[in-house]
């Protein structure tokens, strides 16, 4: 049975040239068994009429906050309550701003505030509008609140520009709704390591690195949204722990290893994004060491390699590592994958702009144990998280089918 069967989907259409594509989305959803209520904004009506949607969905189309198609019911509250998903496709920059700030000045925005349905948003707009920091900030606000975005794709836009801004295609949008209705990682137990470690030198000094934890937190967050049970073992970061994860804060590599070993036998997947300090001071000075000596030599000893340790004890787990490199990216990553007994490694060249430490974006190549490779373009760390988790889902599926 289709996951859409008997589901109530509110489809909000806003004023983009891509509004006509919403007719195809409404049609596919209806064919798949969903009951689709279409809400058009005033601007959307300039691009497409309610007649189209009424014919496709065989249901009244709503425009005005004060329309009451079913007597004795306040339409927007009634619709808001029964919806399983509120899909906004295409979504303009304007609606993203309104949603981000809770503005309710028409039927669609009022519904969006009044509903507890899952929100799926497929934007479409000019590339510059999409890349505008105001729009990007609104996207992040909405994502942090749990909205699922189906990002626009690159292509020739109506204005003649070429770039990101085209509405994603109907199958991709339908897949996102399907995932929201039926989270693909439900029942999967996932351990994520994130952030740097700190190796104390004395009471006030330590050795560390510039890892912000953003990549690992994005993975934890996205995995939670996809229904996974997430344990996040994290070194010190400035980020808020993702709601719903079991977060274990640690400081040193040894503490991180101990925390991972505690849960290792009870997880299905490990994704190690932590930038673990490879060495720690051999002795930790008691109190704060005073200045004044002409020289200070600190002897360092190697830290345990957490992922390698997990690889050595691997049972049924899927192990995913990250490889930050500045040279020979793919060879070094492949070697790490083999040495640490991993199933997948995410290689990133940290010498490139927009990739690696602290950035909000990353450019990575996925490498599998069978030597397959998938280079990805520069994208947000959340999008990287989505690709990594898609690969994890494929690996889990392959494993369960090989187990018969
Ligand atoms: O060997 P390298 O540090 O480049 O390997 C990177 C991968 O190994 C990352 O996934 C990182 O989280 C993990 N790692 C670890 N413990 C270490 C060093 C790296 O878990 N001590």
Tab-separated table of N, CA and C in Angstrom, residues 86-209:
chain	number	residue	atom	x	y	z
A	86	UNK	N	2.002	19.620	5.447
A	86	UNK	CA	1.798	20.865	4.702
A	86	UNK	C	2.976	20.986	3.749
A	87	UNK	N	2.671	20.844	2.458
A	87	UNK	CA	3.708	20.978	1.433
A	87	UNK	C	3.564	22.345	0.794
A	88	UNK	N	4.627	23.097	0.736
A	88	UNK	CA	4.573	24.374	0.019
A	88	UNK	C	5.472	24.261	-1.202
A	89	UNK	N	4.851	24.227	-2.368
A	89	UNK	CA	5.597	24.015	-3.610
A	89	UNK	C	4.855	24.665	-4.771
A	90	UNK	N	5.448	25.586	-5.462
A	90	UNK	CA	6.742	26.192	-5.181
A	90	UNK	C	6.629	27.214	-4.049
A	91	UNK	N	7.730	27.367	-3.311
A	91	UNK	CA	7.768	28.363	-2.241
A	91	UNK	C	8.651	29.522	-2.676
A	92	UNK	N	8.127	30.726	-2.571
A	92	UNK	CA	8.894	31.916	-2.951
A	92	UNK	C	9.753	32.379	-1.761
A	93	UNK	N	10.663	33.303	-2.043
A	93	UNK	CA	11.474	33.895	-0.968
A	93	UNK	C	10.555	34.579	0.044
A	94	UNK	N	9.489	35.171	-0.467
A	94	UNK	CA	8.551	35.892	0.404
A	94	UNK	C	7.882	34.957	1.419
A	95	UNK	N	7.435	33.786	0.959
A	95	UNK	CA	6.759	32.886	1.906
A	95	UNK	C	7.767	32.337	2.916
A	96	UNK	N	9.011	32.120	2.496
A	96	UNK	CA	10.024	31.625	3.446
A	96	UNK	C	10.214	32.646	4.563
A	97	UNK	N	10.249	33.928	4.177
A	97	UNK	CA	10.427	34.985	5.180
A	97	UNK	C	9.226	35.025	6.122
A	98	UNK	N	8.039	34.909	5.549
A	98	UNK	CA	6.836	34.964	6.393
A	98	UNK	C	6.792	33.772	7.345
A	99	UNK	N	7.126	32.597	6.827
A	99	UNK	CA	7.095	31.394	7.673
A	99	UNK	C	8.138	31.504	8.786
A	100	UNK	N	9.312	32.028	8.419
A	100	UNK	CA	10.390	32.114	9.415
A	100	UNK	C	9.991	33.022	10.571
A	101	UNK	N	9.218	34.054	10.274
A	101	UNK	CA	8.889	35.033	11.319
A	101	UNK	C	7.449	34.937	11.818
A	102	UNK	N	6.740	33.914	11.385
A	102	UNK	CA	5.402	33.689	11.931
A	102	UNK	C	4.369	34.708	11.495
A	103	UNK	N	4.546	35.278	10.323
A	103	UNK	CA	3.548	36.234	9.818
A	103	UNK	C	2.356	35.442	9.262
A	104	UNK	N	1.156	35.900	9.581
A	104	UNK	CA	-0.052	35.201	9.112
A	104	UNK	C	-0.986	36.224	8.512
A	105	UNK	N	-0.777	36.557	7.231
A	105	UNK	CA	-1.583	37.606	6.621
A	105	UNK	C	-2.427	37.099	5.459
A	106	UNK	N	-2.479	35.779	5.281
A	106	UNK	CA	-3.401	35.207	4.293
A	106	UNK	C	-3.714	33.784	4.725
A	107	UNK	N	-4.466	33.066	3.920
A	107	UNK	CA	-4.905	31.728	4.353
A	107	UNK	C	-3.714	30.777	4.541
A	108	UNK	N	-2.786	30.778	3.567
A	108	UNK	CA	-1.682	29.817	3.645
A	108	UNK	C	-0.804	30.064	4.874
A	109	UNK	N	-0.436	31.306	5.101
A	109	UNK	CA	0.450	31.586	6.243
A	109	UNK	C	-0.282	31.355	7.567
A	110	UNK	N	-1.596	31.597	7.575
A	110	UNK	CA	-2.373	31.331	8.791
A	110	UNK	C	-2.416	29.827	9.055
A	111	UNK	N	-2.633	29.060	7.989
A	111	UNK	CA	-2.624	27.595	8.122
A	111	UNK	C	-1.289	27.101	8.641
A	112	UNK	N	-0.225	27.687	8.108
A	112	UNK	CA	1.108	27.235	8.497
A	112	UNK	C	1.330	27.440	9.997
A	113	UNK	N	0.758	28.497	10.550
A	113	UNK	CA	0.896	28.744	11.988
A	113	UNK	C	-0.030	27.850	12.792
A	114	UNK	N	-1.174	27.521	12.203
A	114	UNK	CA	-2.208	26.827	12.962
A	114	UNK	C	-2.065	25.307	12.915
A	115	UNK	N	-1.147	24.807	12.091
A	115	UNK	CA	-1.078	23.356	11.939
A	115	UNK	C	0.112	22.758	12.680
A	116	UNK	N	-0.075	21.497	13.067
A	116	UNK	CA	1.054	20.754	13.637
A	116	UNK	C	1.554	19.721	12.637
A	117	UNK	N	1.039	19.827	11.412
A	117	UNK	CA	1.478	18.892	10.362
A	117	UNK	C	2.948	19.131	10.060
A	118	UNK	N	3.585	18.106	9.505
A	118	UNK	CA	4.989	18.235	9.101
A	118	UNK	C	5.060	19.196	7.913
A	119	UNK	N	6.073	20.042	7.943
A	119	UNK	CA	6.205	21.053	6.885
A	119	UNK	C	7.274	20.627	5.880
A	120	UNK	N	6.882	20.554	4.621
A	120	UNK	CA	7.839	20.253	3.542
A	120	UNK	C	7.826	21.447	2.601
A	121	UNK	N	9.000	21.970	2.296
A	121	UNK	CA	9.068	23.202	1.505
A	121	UNK	C	9.963	22.992	0.286
A	122	UNK	N	9.431	23.274	-0.881
A	122	UNK	CA	10.218	23.166	-2.114
A	122	UNK	C	10.311	24.559	-2.751
A	123	UNK	N	11.401	25.272	-2.491
A	123	UNK	CA	11.511	26.641	-3.019
A	123	UNK	C	11.788	26.675	-4.520
A	124	UNK	N	11.407	27.781	-5.135
A	124	UNK	CA	11.751	28.051	-6.535
A	124	UNK	C	11.847	29.552	-6.686
A	125	UNK	N	12.964	30.007	-7.163
A	125	UNK	CA	13.136	31.463	-7.336
A	125	UNK	C	14.407	31.734	-8.134
A	126	UNK	N	14.632	32.982	-8.426
A	126	UNK	CA	15.850	33.413	-9.087
A	126	UNK	C	17.063	33.084	-8.201
A	127	UNK	N	18.183	32.729	-8.842
A	127	UNK	CA	19.377	32.281	-8.100
A	127	UNK	C	19.837	33.304	-7.068
A	128	UNK	N	19.843	34.568	-7.447
A	128	UNK	CA	20.356	35.592	-6.525
A	128	UNK	C	19.430	35.704	-5.317
A	129	UNK	N	18.131	35.594	-5.570
A	129	UNK	CA	17.177	35.624	-4.449
A	129	UNK	C	17.391	34.428	-3.532
A	130	UNK	N	17.638	33.247	-4.140
A	130	UNK	CA	17.860	32.030	-3.348
A	130	UNK	C	19.138	32.160	-2.519
A	131	UNK	N	20.168	32.727	-3.145
A	131	UNK	CA	21.451	32.804	-2.436
A	131	UNK	C	21.533	34.003	-1.507
A	132	UNK	N	20.559	34.883	-1.568
A	132	UNK	CA	20.579	36.058	-0.705
A	132	UNK	C	20.678	35.626	0.760
A	133	UNK	N	21.571	36.254	1.518
A	133	UNK	CA	21.735	35.837	2.923
A	133	UNK	C	20.423	35.866	3.704
A	134	UNK	N	19.521	36.778	3.343
A	134	UNK	CA	18.235	36.840	4.056
A	134	UNK	C	17.467	35.538	3.826
A	135	UNK	N	17.423	35.100	2.563
A	135	UNK	CA	16.708	33.856	2.246
A	135	UNK	C	17.384	32.667	2.916
A	136	UNK	N	18.716	32.613	2.809
A	136	UNK	CA	19.437	31.479	3.389
A	136	UNK	C	19.247	31.421	4.902
A	137	UNK	N	19.197	32.590	5.520
A	137	UNK	CA	18.982	32.604	6.971
A	137	UNK	C	17.577	32.093	7.304
A	138	UNK	N	16.608	32.478	6.488
A	138	UNK	CA	15.244	31.988	6.718
A	138	UNK	C	15.165	30.472	6.549
A	139	UNK	N	15.906	29.959	5.570
A	139	UNK	CA	15.942	28.504	5.369
A	139	UNK	C	16.487	27.833	6.628
A	140	UNK	N	17.560	28.397	7.165
A	140	UNK	CA	18.177	27.775	8.355
A	140	UNK	C	17.241	27.855	9.556
A	141	UNK	N	16.535	28.984	9.681
A	141	UNK	CA	15.585	29.126	10.807
A	141	UNK	C	14.528	28.032	10.699
A	142	UNK	N	14.004	27.853	9.504
A	142	UNK	CA	12.924	26.879	9.319
A	142	UNK	C	13.435	25.456	9.491
A	143	UNK	N	14.643	25.198	9.004
A	143	UNK	CA	15.218	23.857	9.171
A	143	UNK	C	15.444	23.545	10.636
A	144	UNK	N	15.925	24.539	11.359
A	144	UNK	CA	16.181	24.311	12.793
A	144	UNK	C	14.882	23.997	13.516
A	145	UNK	N	13.777	24.462	12.950
A	145	UNK	CA	12.469	24.216	13.565
A	145	UNK	C	11.869	22.900	13.084
A	146	UNK	N	12.563	22.233	12.178
A	146	UNK	CA	12.100	20.897	11.763
A	146	UNK	C	11.511	20.831	10.368
A	147	UNK	N	11.484	21.961	9.650
A	147	UNK	CA	10.932	21.907	8.284
A	147	UNK	C	11.854	21.083	7.393
A	148	UNK	N	11.254	20.344	6.473
A	148	UNK	CA	12.044	19.558	5.532
A	148	UNK	C	12.103	20.317	4.204
A	149	UNK	N	13.295	20.669	3.762
A	149	UNK	CA	13.435	21.384	2.498
A	149	UNK	C	13.753	20.428	1.363
A	150	UNK	N	13.152	20.680	0.222
A	150	UNK	CA	13.575	20.004	-1.000
A	150	UNK	C	14.234	21.125	-1.798
A	151	UNK	N	15.559	21.125	-1.760
A	151	UNK	CA	16.289	22.270	-2.300
A	151	UNK	C	16.066	22.449	-3.799
A	152	UNK	N	16.073	23.699	-4.242
A	152	UNK	CA	15.961	23.929	-5.689
A	152	UNK	C	17.213	23.418	-6.394
A	153	UNK	N	17.065	23.088	-7.653
A	153	UNK	CA	18.193	22.532	-8.397
A	153	UNK	C	18.716	23.568	-9.393
A	154	UNK	N	19.881	23.265	-9.953
A	154	UNK	CA	20.490	24.164	-10.935
A	154	UNK	C	19.821	23.973	-12.287
A	155	UNK	N	19.716	25.034	-13.019
A	155	UNK	CA	19.152	24.894	-14.361
A	155	UNK	C	18.909	26.258	-14.952
A	156	UNK	N	18.275	26.254	-16.117
A	156	UNK	CA	17.923	27.511	-16.784
A	156	UNK	C	16.651	28.027	-16.128
A	157	UNK	N	16.708	29.237	-15.591
A	157	UNK	CA	15.556	29.792	-14.894
A	157	UNK	C	14.716	30.621	-15.855
A	158	UNK	N	13.490	30.913	-15.426
A	158	UNK	CA	12.561	31.635	-16.294
A	158	UNK	C	13.129	32.990	-16.712
A	159	UNK	N	13.928	33.599	-15.822
A	159	UNK	CA	14.463	34.926	-16.120
A	159	UNK	C	15.629	34.860	-17.098
A	160	UNK	N	16.028	33.622	-17.501
A	160	UNK	CA	17.133	33.485	-18.442
A	160	UNK	C	18.448	33.197	-17.741
A	161	UNK	N	18.512	33.410	-16.416
A	161	UNK	CA	19.741	33.110	-15.674
A	161	UNK	C	19.902	31.606	-15.567
A	162	UNK	N	21.152	31.194	-15.407
A	162	UNK	CA	21.405	29.773	-15.151
A	162	UNK	C	21.972	29.674	-13.744
A	163	UNK	N	21.399	28.806	-12.929
A	163	UNK	CA	21.900	28.641	-11.565
A	163	UNK	C	20.895	27.912	-10.718
A	164	UNK	N	21.159	27.871	-9.396
A	164	UNK	CA	20.262	27.167	-8.477
A	164	UNK	C	19.003	27.990	-8.284
A	165	UNK	N	17.853	27.358	-8.351
A	165	UNK	CA	16.612	28.097	-8.157
A	165	UNK	C	15.413	27.403	-8.765
A	166	UNK	N	15.692	26.398	-9.589
A	166	UNK	CA	14.595	25.655	-10.250
A	166	UNK	C	13.929	24.730	-9.256
A	167	UNK	N	12.611	24.674	-9.298
A	167	UNK	CA	11.882	23.758	-8.414
A	167	UNK	C	12.385	22.319	-8.634
A	168	UNK	N	12.616	21.600	-7.539
A	168	UNK	CA	13.021	20.192	-7.653
A	168	UNK	C	11.938	19.427	-8.413
A	169	UNK	N	12.285	18.287	-8.986
A	169	UNK	CA	11.267	17.591	-9.782
A	169	UNK	C	10.256	16.861	-8.897
A	170	UNK	N	9.130	16.506	-9.487
A	170	UNK	CA	8.025	15.916	-8.713
A	170	UNK	C	8.452	14.652	-7.959
A	171	UNK	N	9.166	13.690	-8.584
A	171	UNK	CA	9.535	12.493	-7.810
A	171	UNK	C	10.362	12.824	-6.562
A	172	UNK	N	11.255	13.810	-6.670
A	172	UNK	CA	12.085	14.173	-5.509
A	172	UNK	C	11.214	14.764	-4.401
A	173	UNK	N	10.243	15.578	-4.797
A	173	UNK	CA	9.347	16.184	-3.796
A	173	UNK	C	8.490	15.101	-3.148
A	174	UNK	N	7.985	14.187	-3.962
A	174	UNK	CA	7.168	13.090	-3.412
A	174	UNK	C	7.986	12.210	-2.467
A	175	UNK	N	9.249	12.003	-2.828
A	175	UNK	CA	10.101	11.173	-1.959
A	175	UNK	C	10.306	11.849	-0.598
A	176	UNK	N	10.468	13.173	-0.628
A	176	UNK	CA	10.645	13.904	0.641
A	176	UNK	C	9.402	13.759	1.519
A	177	UNK	N	8.228	13.833	0.900
A	177	UNK	CA	6.992	13.692	1.690
A	177	UNK	C	6.900	12.273	2.243
A	178	UNK	N	7.256	11.325	1.399
A	178	UNK	CA	7.221	9.923	1.821
A	178	UNK	C	8.118	9.724	3.041
A	179	UNK	N	9.284	10.357	3.006
A	179	UNK	CA	10.228	10.218	4.122
A	179	UNK	C	9.706	10.879	5.388
A	180	UNK	N	8.975	11.960	5.214
A	180	UNK	CA	8.411	12.648	6.365
A	180	UNK	C	7.304	11.782	6.982
A	181	UNK	N	6.529	11.133	6.115
A	181	UNK	CA	5.437	10.287	6.606
A	181	UNK	C	5.958	8.970	7.172
A	182	UNK	N	7.043	8.507	6.606
A	182	UNK	CA	7.564	7.202	6.980
A	182	UNK	C	9.077	7.314	7.122
A	183	UNK	N	9.550	7.830	8.271
A	183	UNK	CA	10.975	8.160	8.389
A	183	UNK	C	11.874	6.950	8.089
A	184	UNK	N	12.801	7.105	7.127
A	184	UNK	CA	13.547	5.959	6.611
A	184	UNK	C	14.543	5.355	7.600
A	185	UNK	N	14.935	6.116	8.641
A	185	UNK	CA	15.892	5.543	9.597
A	185	UNK	C	15.212	5.135	10.903
A	186	UNK	N	13.891	4.988	10.854
A	186	UNK	CA	13.173	4.575	12.067
A	186	UNK	C	13.717	3.215	12.524
A	187	UNK	N	14.030	3.122	13.816
A	187	UNK	CA	14.527	1.840	14.349
A	187	UNK	C	16.038	1.685	14.220
A	188	UNK	N	16.704	2.640	13.550
A	188	UNK	CA	18.156	2.533	13.390
A	188	UNK	C	18.838	3.298	14.534
A	189	UNK	N	19.793	2.621	15.175
A	189	UNK	CA	20.514	3.264	16.285
A	189	UNK	C	21.859	3.754	15.764
A	190	UNK	N	22.085	5.040	15.956
A	190	UNK	CA	23.229	5.685	15.316
A	190	UNK	C	24.096	6.385	16.360
A	191	UNK	N	25.403	6.167	16.257
A	191	UNK	CA	26.355	6.889	17.113
A	191	UNK	C	27.114	7.877	16.239
A	192	UNK	N	27.112	9.139	16.646
A	192	UNK	CA	27.859	10.167	15.901
A	192	UNK	C	28.907	10.762	16.839
A	193	UNK	N	30.154	10.862	16.366
A	193	UNK	CA	31.142	11.630	17.133
A	193	UNK	C	31.311	12.977	16.445
A	194	UNK	N	31.506	14.018	17.255
A	194	UNK	CA	31.576	15.362	16.653
A	194	UNK	C	32.506	16.265	17.443
A	195	UNK	N	32.915	17.335	16.764
A	195	UNK	CA	33.694	18.383	17.416
A	195	UNK	C	35.160	18.017	17.574
A	196	UNK	N	35.894	18.897	18.237
A	196	UNK	CA	37.317	18.611	18.486
A	196	UNK	C	37.445	17.849	19.808
A	197	UNK	N	38.645	17.420	20.145
A	197	UNK	CA	38.883	17.036	21.540
A	197	UNK	C	39.862	18.063	22.102
A	198	UNK	N	39.901	18.144	23.404
A	198	UNK	CA	40.866	19.028	24.086
A	198	UNK	C	41.746	18.162	24.977
A	199	UNK	N	43.053	18.339	24.803
A	199	UNK	CA	44.005	17.541	25.590
A	199	UNK	C	44.730	18.492	26.527
A	200	UNK	N	44.442	18.424	27.827
A	200	UNK	CA	44.993	19.418	28.742
A	200	UNK	C	46.514	19.367	28.858
A	201	UNK	N	47.088	20.580	28.933
A	201	UNK	CA	48.532	20.730	29.158
A	201	UNK	C	48.740	21.048	30.644
A	202	UNK	N	47.921	22.005	31.116
A	202	UNK	CA	47.896	22.322	32.546
A	202	UNK	C	46.460	22.709	32.880
A	203	UNK	N	46.246	23.386	33.987
A	203	UNK	CA	44.868	23.651	34.419
A	203	UNK	C	44.129	24.601	33.480
A	204	UNK	N	44.856	25.401	32.689
A	204	UNK	CA	44.176	26.398	31.854
A	204	UNK	C	44.518	26.289	30.363
A	205	UNK	N	45.410	25.372	30.008
A	205	UNK	CA	45.817	25.293	28.591
A	205	UNK	C	45.537	23.899	28.034
A	206	UNK	N	45.324	23.870	26.722
A	206	UNK	CA	45.127	22.559	26.108
A	206	UNK	C	45.559	22.564	24.649
A	207	UNK	N	45.663	21.371	24.082
A	207	UNK	CA	45.903	21.213	22.640
A	207	UNK	C	44.561	20.866	22.010
A	208	UNK	N	44.250	21.559	20.933
A	208	UNK	CA	42.985	21.259	20.261
A	208	UNK	C	43.101	21.612	18.789
A	209	UNK	N	41.994	21.755	18.104
A	209	UNK	CA	41.989	22.120	16.682
A	209	UNK	C	40.712	22.914	16.400
